[in-house]
Amino acid sequence: MSGVRGVAFATPLTELVGVRYPIVQTGMGWVAGPRLVSAAAEAGALGILASATMPVDGLRSAVREVRSRTDAPFGVNLRADASDASERVRVVIEEGVKVASFALAPSRELIARLKDAGVVVIPSIGARRHAEKVAAWGVDAVIVQGGEGGGHTGDVATSVLLPQVVDAIDIPVVAAGGFHDGRGLVAALAYGAAGIAMGTRFLLTSDSTVPDAVKAKYLAATVKDVTLTTKVDGLPHRMLRTEMVDGLERSGRATALLRAVRHAAAFRRESGMSWSGMIRDGLAMKHGKDLTWGQVLLAANTPMLLRASMVEGRTDLGVMAAGQVAGVIDDLPSCAELVDRVMAEARAALHRLPPVD
């Protein structure tokens, strides 16, 4: 395998989705918009458009904008438990999107509908049993995220979780959580993965629309500045430790719930959702994760707290989801420069390995 520009680096992932390199840019809310996705796709990676923070008509417009910028394959990330998931799937199918990814396991019906239309289905999972379940339901591949990953994450390290999943299922497995360079890609391939997925590393590129002042805070962070908290939405959430996060962790339950109600109203206006739709989503979330209604209300914090930082640059009012790799990243390459670098590093790492008799 080789990793120079324009030369394919073939794995089961590249063959499945038609990209040059086994690298996925993950669908980060407020971050993975048309500019970043098209730049990642043009660089030879699989760009994934984040749709959960867009209204349905906004998703269609975003897909068309990506297509106007690149002819390369790309995907859309969907919320399987959203009340309008069926409408969003229809947009993906009608617009001819190559890949549908999911943060939660999609239903058998959604999987079948997408596959019947020729869409590749790749959910993200955080446990071996979840991988086995969706594989049995017919998905084409999975992204497995270890605890190092940013945003909502588990507590099992990628180096432990990844080989478990690879051994358990016979479809391509993409490794996520802790990857940022070519050495990591080679390590993932050695574990049996078909590629790597990176979020924080693509967020910290010149093609990302995240405000420069926010990127500077990421670049200044050390590994110890990345923390895991449940105070944002009641679920384990990996992000940069800031004064805002410290304040959330000190706040009482009543204050947190009042703030959540305000953010729920703001997100309803931003996303175009109705209150009834948000209630249906809350019911689905409550059932799927066995949450209390208090935790469901707290979950309303996430979209607007992320928007405050990722769109408005207000890190004093928002939070910054981050994988632990944020502490070792110190530059802002373009997506093309990043992908070229990762592939060159992977090629060099492969050449450094001792020959096998």
PDB file of C-alpha atoms in Angstrom, residues 9-257:
ATOM      1  CA  PHE A   9      -4.479   3.249  -0.264  1.00  0.00           C
ATOM      2  CA  ALA A  10      -6.900   0.351  -0.558  1.00  0.00           C
ATOM      3  CA  THR A  11      -8.735  -1.157   2.407  1.00  0.00           C
ATOM      4  CA  PRO A  12     -12.257  -2.592   2.768  1.00  0.00           C
ATOM      5  CA  LEU A  13     -13.409   0.931   3.721  1.00  0.00           C
ATOM      6  CA  THR A  14     -12.051   2.631   0.602  1.00  0.00           C
ATOM      7  CA  GLU A  15     -13.524  -0.111  -1.554  1.00  0.00           C
ATOM      8  CA  LEU A  16     -16.908   0.154   0.172  1.00  0.00           C
ATOM      9  CA  VAL A  17     -17.379   3.920  -0.134  1.00  0.00           C
ATOM     10  CA  GLY A  18     -15.106   4.786  -3.053  1.00  0.00           C
ATOM     11  CA  VAL A  19     -12.654   7.186  -1.396  1.00  0.00           C
ATOM     12  CA  ARG A  20      -8.887   7.242  -1.999  1.00  0.00           C
ATOM     13  CA  TYR A  21      -7.756   6.967   1.610  1.00  0.00           C
ATOM     14  CA  PRO A  22      -9.079   5.090   4.691  1.00  0.00           C
ATOM     15  CA  ILE A  23      -9.825   8.263   6.646  1.00  0.00           C
ATOM     16  CA  VAL A  24     -13.210   9.549   7.817  1.00  0.00           C
ATOM     17  CA  GLN A  25     -13.979  13.123   8.882  1.00  0.00           C
ATOM     18  CA  THR A  26     -16.715  12.700  11.468  1.00  0.00           C
ATOM     19  CA  GLY A  27     -20.081  14.509  11.491  1.00  0.00           C
ATOM     20  CA  MET A  28     -19.593  17.092  14.242  1.00  0.00           C
ATOM     21  CA  GLY A  29     -22.596  19.312  14.985  1.00  0.00           C
ATOM     22  CA  TRP A  30     -22.078  22.998  14.005  1.00  0.00           C
ATOM     23  CA  VAL A  31     -18.609  22.065  12.670  1.00  0.00           C
ATOM     24  CA  ALA A  32     -18.997  19.567   9.810  1.00  0.00           C
ATOM     25  CA  GLY A  33     -20.711  21.872   7.338  1.00  0.00           C
ATOM     26  CA  PRO A  34     -20.367  22.016   3.543  1.00  0.00           C
ATOM     27  CA  ARG A  35     -16.970  23.753   3.522  1.00  0.00           C
ATOM     28  CA  LEU A  36     -15.220  21.255   5.788  1.00  0.00           C
ATOM     29  CA  VAL A  37     -16.961  18.216   4.304  1.00  0.00           C
ATOM     30  CA  SER A  38     -16.174  19.149   0.714  1.00  0.00           C
ATOM     31  CA  ALA A  39     -12.546  19.934   1.604  1.00  0.00           C
ATOM     32  CA  ALA A  40     -12.138  16.566   3.338  1.00  0.00           C
ATOM     33  CA  ALA A  41     -13.763  14.767   0.410  1.00  0.00           C
ATOM     34  CA  GLU A  42     -11.574  16.568  -2.133  1.00  0.00           C
ATOM     35  CA  ALA A  43      -8.528  15.552  -0.070  1.00  0.00           C
ATOM     36  CA  GLY A  44      -9.459  11.878  -0.503  1.00  0.00           C
ATOM     37  CA  ALA A  45     -11.128  11.212   2.854  1.00  0.00           C
ATOM     38  CA  LEU A  46     -14.791  10.471   3.530  1.00  0.00           C
ATOM     39  CA  GLY A  47     -16.363  13.740   4.642  1.00  0.00           C
ATOM     40  CA  ILE A  48     -19.485  13.430   6.796  1.00  0.00           C
ATOM     41  CA  LEU A  49     -22.017  16.279   6.931  1.00  0.00           C
ATOM     42  CA  ALA A  50     -23.590  16.859  10.361  1.00  0.00           C
ATOM     43  CA  SER A  51     -27.359  17.195   9.949  1.00  0.00           C
ATOM     44  CA  ALA A  52     -28.815  17.065  13.473  1.00  0.00           C
ATOM     45  CA  THR A  53     -28.437  20.820  13.952  1.00  0.00           C
ATOM     46  CA  MET A  54     -30.042  21.653  10.575  1.00  0.00           C
ATOM     47  CA  PRO A  55     -33.699  21.846   9.605  1.00  0.00           C
ATOM     48  CA  VAL A  56     -34.691  19.345   6.913  1.00  0.00           C
ATOM     49  CA  ASP A  57     -34.660  21.907   4.096  1.00  0.00           C
ATOM     50  CA  GLY A  58     -31.301  23.128   5.359  1.00  0.00           C
ATOM     51  CA  LEU A  59     -29.964  19.592   5.054  1.00  0.00           C
ATOM     52  CA  ARG A  60     -31.001  19.416   1.411  1.00  0.00           C
ATOM     53  CA  SER A  61     -29.343  22.770   0.715  1.00  0.00           C
ATOM     54  CA  ALA A  62     -26.167  21.686   2.504  1.00  0.00           C
ATOM     55  CA  VAL A  63     -25.972  18.436   0.523  1.00  0.00           C
ATOM     56  CA  ARG A  64     -26.317  20.362  -2.720  1.00  0.00           C
ATOM     57  CA  GLU A  65     -23.646  22.823  -1.645  1.00  0.00           C
ATOM     58  CA  VAL A  66     -21.203  19.996  -0.914  1.00  0.00           C
ATOM     59  CA  ARG A  67     -21.945  18.498  -4.313  1.00  0.00           C
ATOM     60  CA  SER A  68     -21.344  21.865  -5.985  1.00  0.00           C
ATOM     61  CA  ARG A  69     -17.872  21.902  -4.428  1.00  0.00           C
ATOM     62  CA  THR A  70     -16.752  18.300  -5.080  1.00  0.00           C
ATOM     63  CA  ASP A  71     -17.518  15.219  -7.128  1.00  0.00           C
ATOM     64  CA  ALA A  72     -16.028  12.961  -4.451  1.00  0.00           C
ATOM     65  CA  PRO A  73     -18.187  10.655  -2.282  1.00  0.00           C
ATOM     66  CA  PHE A  74     -19.399  12.021   1.047  1.00  0.00           C
ATOM     67  CA  GLY A  75     -21.898  11.123   3.738  1.00  0.00           C
ATOM     68  CA  VAL A  76     -24.549  12.579   6.039  1.00  0.00           C
ATOM     69  CA  ASN A  77     -24.776  11.930   9.766  1.00  0.00           C
ATOM     70  CA  LEU A  78     -28.317  11.390  11.049  1.00  0.00           C
ATOM     71  CA  ARG A  79     -29.993  11.017  14.426  1.00  0.00           C
ATOM     72  CA  ALA A  80     -31.778   7.682  14.363  1.00  0.00           C
ATOM     73  CA  ASP A  81     -34.059   8.708  17.244  1.00  0.00           C
ATOM     74  CA  ALA A  82     -35.140  12.049  15.749  1.00  0.00           C
ATOM     75  CA  SER A  83     -38.855  12.484  15.113  1.00  0.00           C
ATOM     76  CA  ASP A  84     -38.090  13.578  11.540  1.00  0.00           C
ATOM     77  CA  ALA A  85     -35.525  10.836  10.833  1.00  0.00           C
ATOM     78  CA  SER A  86     -37.683   9.423   8.044  1.00  0.00           C
ATOM     79  CA  GLU A  87     -37.806  12.813   6.284  1.00  0.00           C
ATOM     80  CA  ARG A  88     -34.051  13.187   6.537  1.00  0.00           C
ATOM     81  CA  VAL A  89     -33.509   9.706   5.160  1.00  0.00           C
ATOM     82  CA  ARG A  90     -35.722  10.691   2.231  1.00  0.00           C
ATOM     83  CA  VAL A  91     -33.467  13.697   1.551  1.00  0.00           C
ATOM     84  CA  VAL A  92     -30.359  11.496   1.668  1.00  0.00           C
ATOM     85  CA  ILE A  93     -31.906   9.060  -0.810  1.00  0.00           C
ATOM     86  CA  GLU A  94     -33.349  11.683  -3.151  1.00  0.00           C
ATOM     87  CA  GLU A  95     -30.089  13.633  -3.255  1.00  0.00           C
ATOM     88  CA  GLY A  96     -28.020  10.520  -4.001  1.00  0.00           C
ATOM     89  CA  VAL A  97     -25.769  10.754  -0.938  1.00  0.00           C
ATOM     90  CA  LYS A  98     -23.270   7.871  -0.828  1.00  0.00           C
ATOM     91  CA  VAL A  99     -23.169   7.184   2.941  1.00  0.00           C
ATOM     92  CA  ALA A 100     -25.543   7.538   5.882  1.00  0.00           C
ATOM     93  CA  SER A 101     -23.878   7.498   9.290  1.00  0.00           C
ATOM     94  CA  PHE A 102     -25.654   7.418  12.640  1.00  0.00           C
ATOM     95  CA  ALA A 103     -24.629   8.378  16.165  1.00  0.00           C
ATOM     96  CA  LEU A 104     -27.162   5.861  17.515  1.00  0.00           C
ATOM     97  CA  ALA A 105     -28.190   2.535  16.036  1.00  0.00           C
ATOM     98  CA  PRO A 106     -30.785   3.021  13.281  1.00  0.00           C
ATOM     99  CA  SER A 107     -33.817   0.760  13.182  1.00  0.00           C
ATOM    100  CA  ARG A 108     -33.982  -2.268  10.932  1.00  0.00           C
ATOM    101  CA  GLU A 109     -36.519  -0.385   8.824  1.00  0.00           C
ATOM    102  CA  LEU A 110     -34.258   2.630   8.263  1.00  0.00           C
ATOM    103  CA  ILE A 111     -31.328   0.370   7.424  1.00  0.00           C
ATOM    104  CA  ALA A 112     -33.385  -1.583   4.885  1.00  0.00           C
ATOM    105  CA  ARG A 113     -34.785   1.582   3.323  1.00  0.00           C
ATOM    106  CA  LEU A 114     -31.348   3.102   2.883  1.00  0.00           C
ATOM    107  CA  LYS A 115     -29.748  -0.073   1.573  1.00  0.00           C
ATOM    108  CA  ASP A 116     -32.588  -0.649  -0.899  1.00  0.00           C
ATOM    109  CA  ALA A 117     -31.748   2.791  -2.292  1.00  0.00           C
ATOM    110  CA  GLY A 118     -28.045   1.932  -2.577  1.00  0.00           C
ATOM    111  CA  VAL A 119     -26.901   4.043   0.395  1.00  0.00           C
ATOM    112  CA  VAL A 120     -24.037   2.661   2.489  1.00  0.00           C
ATOM    113  CA  VAL A 121     -25.036   2.547   6.182  1.00  0.00           C
ATOM    114  CA  ILE A 122     -22.321   3.121   8.813  1.00  0.00           C
ATOM    115  CA  PRO A 123     -23.465   3.673  12.428  1.00  0.00           C
ATOM    116  CA  SER A 124     -21.128   4.642  15.265  1.00  0.00           C
ATOM    117  CA  ILE A 125     -21.021   2.313  18.255  1.00  0.00           C
ATOM    118  CA  GLY A 126     -19.279   2.249  21.608  1.00  0.00           C
ATOM    119  CA  ALA A 127     -19.585  -1.368  22.699  1.00  0.00           C
ATOM    120  CA  ARG A 128     -19.064  -4.824  21.230  1.00  0.00           C
ATOM    121  CA  ARG A 129     -22.687  -5.866  21.788  1.00  0.00           C
ATOM    122  CA  HIS A 130     -23.916  -2.837  19.854  1.00  0.00           C
ATOM    123  CA  ALA A 131     -21.648  -3.727  16.949  1.00  0.00           C
ATOM    124  CA  GLU A 132     -22.970  -7.273  16.918  1.00  0.00           C
ATOM    125  CA  LYS A 133     -26.562  -6.030  16.945  1.00  0.00           C
ATOM    126  CA  VAL A 134     -26.267  -3.606  14.030  1.00  0.00           C
ATOM    127  CA  ALA A 135     -24.155  -6.051  12.029  1.00  0.00           C
ATOM    128  CA  ALA A 136     -26.949  -8.598  12.367  1.00  0.00           C
ATOM    129  CA  TRP A 137     -29.387  -5.941  11.140  1.00  0.00           C
ATOM    130  CA  GLY A 138     -27.442  -5.520   7.921  1.00  0.00           C
ATOM    131  CA  VAL A 139     -25.329  -2.360   8.222  1.00  0.00           C
ATOM    132  CA  ASP A 140     -22.359  -2.149   5.860  1.00  0.00           C
ATOM    133  CA  ALA A 141     -19.673  -1.075   8.359  1.00  0.00           C
ATOM    134  CA  VAL A 142     -19.328   0.452  11.822  1.00  0.00           C
ATOM    135  CA  ILE A 143     -17.327   3.242  13.382  1.00  0.00           C
ATOM    136  CA  VAL A 144     -16.183   2.147  16.835  1.00  0.00           C
ATOM    137  CA  GLN A 145     -15.261   4.987  19.208  1.00  0.00           C
ATOM    138  CA  GLY A 146     -13.168   4.414  22.280  1.00  0.00           C
ATOM    139  CA  GLY A 147     -13.241   6.562  25.391  1.00  0.00           C
ATOM    140  CA  GLU A 148     -10.551   8.926  24.083  1.00  0.00           C
ATOM    141  CA  GLY A 149     -13.012  10.342  21.559  1.00  0.00           C
ATOM    142  CA  GLY A 150     -14.681  13.739  21.861  1.00  0.00           C
ATOM    143  CA  GLY A 151     -18.330  14.452  22.579  1.00  0.00           C
ATOM    144  CA  HIS A 152     -20.497  11.680  23.967  1.00  0.00           C
ATOM    145  CA  THR A 153     -18.214   8.751  24.613  1.00  0.00           C
ATOM    146  CA  GLY A 154     -17.742   5.579  26.634  1.00  0.00           C
ATOM    147  CA  ASP A 155     -15.180   4.498  29.191  1.00  0.00           C
ATOM    148  CA  VAL A 156     -13.329   1.734  27.306  1.00  0.00           C
ATOM    149  CA  ALA A 157     -10.103   2.731  25.549  1.00  0.00           C
ATOM    150  CA  THR A 158      -9.894   2.302  21.785  1.00  0.00           C
ATOM    151  CA  SER A 159      -6.959  -0.090  22.139  1.00  0.00           C
ATOM    152  CA  VAL A 160      -9.198  -2.444  24.154  1.00  0.00           C
ATOM    153  CA  LEU A 161     -12.533  -1.901  22.387  1.00  0.00           C
ATOM    154  CA  LEU A 162     -11.314  -1.996  18.781  1.00  0.00           C
ATOM    155  CA  PRO A 163      -9.899  -5.541  18.700  1.00  0.00           C
ATOM    156  CA  GLN A 164     -12.993  -6.809  20.520  1.00  0.00           C
ATOM    157  CA  VAL A 165     -15.236  -5.435  17.799  1.00  0.00           C
ATOM    158  CA  VAL A 166     -12.964  -6.547  14.949  1.00  0.00           C
ATOM    159  CA  ASP A 167     -13.066 -10.090  16.309  1.00  0.00           C
ATOM    160  CA  ALA A 168     -16.836 -10.037  16.800  1.00  0.00           C
ATOM    161  CA  ILE A 169     -18.115  -8.975  13.369  1.00  0.00           C
ATOM    162  CA  ASP A 170     -17.189  -9.594   9.749  1.00  0.00           C
ATOM    163  CA  ILE A 171     -17.919  -6.176   8.223  1.00  0.00           C
ATOM    164  CA  PRO A 172     -15.432  -3.275   7.949  1.00  0.00           C
ATOM    165  CA  VAL A 173     -14.635  -1.555  11.244  1.00  0.00           C
ATOM    166  CA  VAL A 174     -13.444   2.063  11.350  1.00  0.00           C
ATOM    167  CA  ALA A 175     -11.506   3.066  14.473  1.00  0.00           C
ATOM    168  CA  ALA A 176     -12.254   6.367  16.244  1.00  0.00           C
ATOM    169  CA  GLY A 177     -10.990   7.931  19.458  1.00  0.00           C
ATOM    170  CA  GLY A 178      -7.376   9.032  19.811  1.00  0.00           C
ATOM    171  CA  PHE A 179      -6.344   9.264  16.140  1.00  0.00           C
ATOM    172  CA  HIS A 180      -4.615  12.238  14.573  1.00  0.00           C
ATOM    173  CA  ASP A 181      -1.655  10.994  12.498  1.00  0.00           C
ATOM    174  CA  GLY A 182      -0.318   8.281  10.203  1.00  0.00           C
ATOM    175  CA  ARG A 183       1.129   6.191  13.018  1.00  0.00           C
ATOM    176  CA  GLY A 184      -2.354   5.890  14.442  1.00  0.00           C
ATOM    177  CA  LEU A 185      -3.692   4.799  11.073  1.00  0.00           C
ATOM    178  CA  VAL A 186      -1.099   2.030  10.841  1.00  0.00           C
ATOM    179  CA  ALA A 187      -1.843   0.960  14.426  1.00  0.00           C
ATOM    180  CA  ALA A 188      -5.574   0.774  13.643  1.00  0.00           C
ATOM    181  CA  LEU A 189      -4.898  -1.293  10.525  1.00  0.00           C
ATOM    182  CA  ALA A 190      -2.707  -3.614  12.596  1.00  0.00           C
ATOM    183  CA  TYR A 191      -5.639  -4.155  14.978  1.00  0.00           C
ATOM    184  CA  GLY A 192      -7.730  -5.187  11.990  1.00  0.00           C
ATOM    185  CA  ALA A 193      -9.585  -1.931  11.311  1.00  0.00           C
ATOM    186  CA  ALA A 194     -10.304  -0.771   7.771  1.00  0.00           C
ATOM    187  CA  GLY A 195      -9.499   2.869   8.524  1.00  0.00           C
ATOM    188  CA  ILE A 196      -9.703   5.658  11.078  1.00  0.00           C
ATOM    189  CA  ALA A 197     -12.222   8.400  11.851  1.00  0.00           C
ATOM    190  CA  MET A 198     -11.081  11.771  13.196  1.00  0.00           C
ATOM    191  CA  GLY A 199     -13.152  14.634  14.576  1.00  0.00           C
ATOM    192  CA  THR A 200     -10.979  16.993  16.597  1.00  0.00           C
ATOM    193  CA  ARG A 201      -8.143  16.751  14.072  1.00  0.00           C
ATOM    194  CA  PHE A 202     -10.442  17.910  11.237  1.00  0.00           C
ATOM    195  CA  LEU A 203     -12.009  20.576  13.458  1.00  0.00           C
ATOM    196  CA  LEU A 204      -8.493  21.990  13.820  1.00  0.00           C
ATOM    197  CA  THR A 205      -7.888  22.665  10.126  1.00  0.00           C
ATOM    198  CA  SER A 206      -7.951  25.878   8.134  1.00  0.00           C
ATOM    199  CA  ASP A 207     -11.025  24.576   6.283  1.00  0.00           C
ATOM    200  CA  SER A 208     -13.041  24.364   9.499  1.00  0.00           C
ATOM    201  CA  THR A 209     -15.426  27.285  10.048  1.00  0.00           C
ATOM    202  CA  VAL A 210     -14.902  27.259  13.823  1.00  0.00           C
ATOM    203  CA  PRO A 211     -13.815  30.792  14.876  1.00  0.00           C
ATOM    204  CA  ASP A 212     -10.064  31.339  15.027  1.00  0.00           C
ATOM    205  CA  ALA A 213     -10.165  32.383  18.684  1.00  0.00           C
ATOM    206  CA  VAL A 214     -11.836  29.075  19.561  1.00  0.00           C
ATOM    207  CA  LYS A 215      -9.275  27.110  17.561  1.00  0.00           C
ATOM    208  CA  ALA A 216      -6.553  28.932  19.478  1.00  0.00           C
ATOM    209  CA  LYS A 217      -8.000  27.633  22.758  1.00  0.00           C
ATOM    210  CA  TYR A 218      -7.894  24.080  21.417  1.00  0.00           C
ATOM    211  CA  LEU A 219      -4.292  24.511  20.267  1.00  0.00           C
ATOM    212  CA  ALA A 220      -3.273  25.858  23.680  1.00  0.00           C
ATOM    213  CA  ALA A 221      -4.789  22.893  25.520  1.00  0.00           C
ATOM    214  CA  THR A 222      -2.736  20.101  27.040  1.00  0.00           C
ATOM    215  CA  VAL A 223      -3.922  16.519  27.407  1.00  0.00           C
ATOM    216  CA  LYS A 224      -4.852  17.304  31.029  1.00  0.00           C
ATOM    217  CA  ASP A 225      -7.109  20.134  29.846  1.00  0.00           C
ATOM    218  CA  VAL A 226      -9.494  17.630  28.216  1.00  0.00           C
ATOM    219  CA  THR A 227     -12.051  16.341  30.700  1.00  0.00           C
ATOM    220  CA  LEU A 228     -15.061  14.039  30.920  1.00  0.00           C
ATOM    221  CA  THR A 229     -18.205  15.512  32.488  1.00  0.00           C
ATOM    222  CA  THR A 230     -21.858  14.584  32.897  1.00  0.00           C
ATOM    223  CA  LYS A 231     -22.952  18.099  33.845  1.00  0.00           C
ATOM    224  CA  VAL A 232     -23.758  19.280  30.327  1.00  0.00           C
ATOM    225  CA  ASP A 233     -26.560  16.846  29.517  1.00  0.00           C
ATOM    226  CA  GLY A 234     -26.450  14.066  32.085  1.00  0.00           C
ATOM    227  CA  LEU A 235     -24.349  11.772  29.893  1.00  0.00           C
ATOM    228  CA  PRO A 236     -20.531  11.342  29.763  1.00  0.00           C
ATOM    229  CA  HIS A 237     -19.279  14.103  27.471  1.00  0.00           C
ATOM    230  CA  ARG A 238     -15.594  14.719  26.660  1.00  0.00           C
ATOM    231  CA  MET A 239     -14.653  18.375  26.185  1.00  0.00           C
ATOM    232  CA  LEU A 240     -12.096  21.033  27.017  1.00  0.00           C
ATOM    233  CA  ARG A 241     -12.069  22.069  30.653  1.00  0.00           C
ATOM    234  CA  THR A 242     -12.978  25.757  30.802  1.00  0.00           C
ATOM    235  CA  GLU A 243     -14.439  28.179  33.330  1.00  0.00           C
ATOM    236  CA  MET A 244     -17.824  27.443  31.761  1.00  0.00           C
ATOM    237  CA  VAL A 245     -17.444  23.702  32.385  1.00  0.00           C
ATOM    238  CA  ASP A 246     -16.234  24.348  35.923  1.00  0.00           C
ATOM    239  CA  GLY A 247     -19.316  26.495  36.478  1.00  0.00           C
ATOM    240  CA  LEU A 248     -21.622  23.774  35.147  1.00  0.00           C
ATOM    241  CA  GLU A 249     -20.078  21.270  37.514  1.00  0.00           C
ATOM    242  CA  ARG A 250     -20.613  23.614  40.477  1.00  0.00           C
ATOM    243  CA  SER A 251     -24.202  24.516  39.576  1.00  0.00           C
ATOM    244  CA  GLY A 252     -27.140  22.986  41.417  1.00  0.00           C
ATOM    245  CA  ARG A 253     -29.795  20.798  39.831  1.00  0.00           C
ATOM    246  CA  ALA A 254     -32.485  23.492  39.756  1.00  0.00           C
ATOM    247  CA  THR A 255     -30.178  25.961  38.007  1.00  0.00           C
ATOM    248  CA  ALA A 256     -29.147  23.329  35.472  1.00  0.00           C
ATOM    249  CA  LEU A 257     -32.753  22.429  34.649  1.00  0.00           C
TER     250      LEU A 257
END
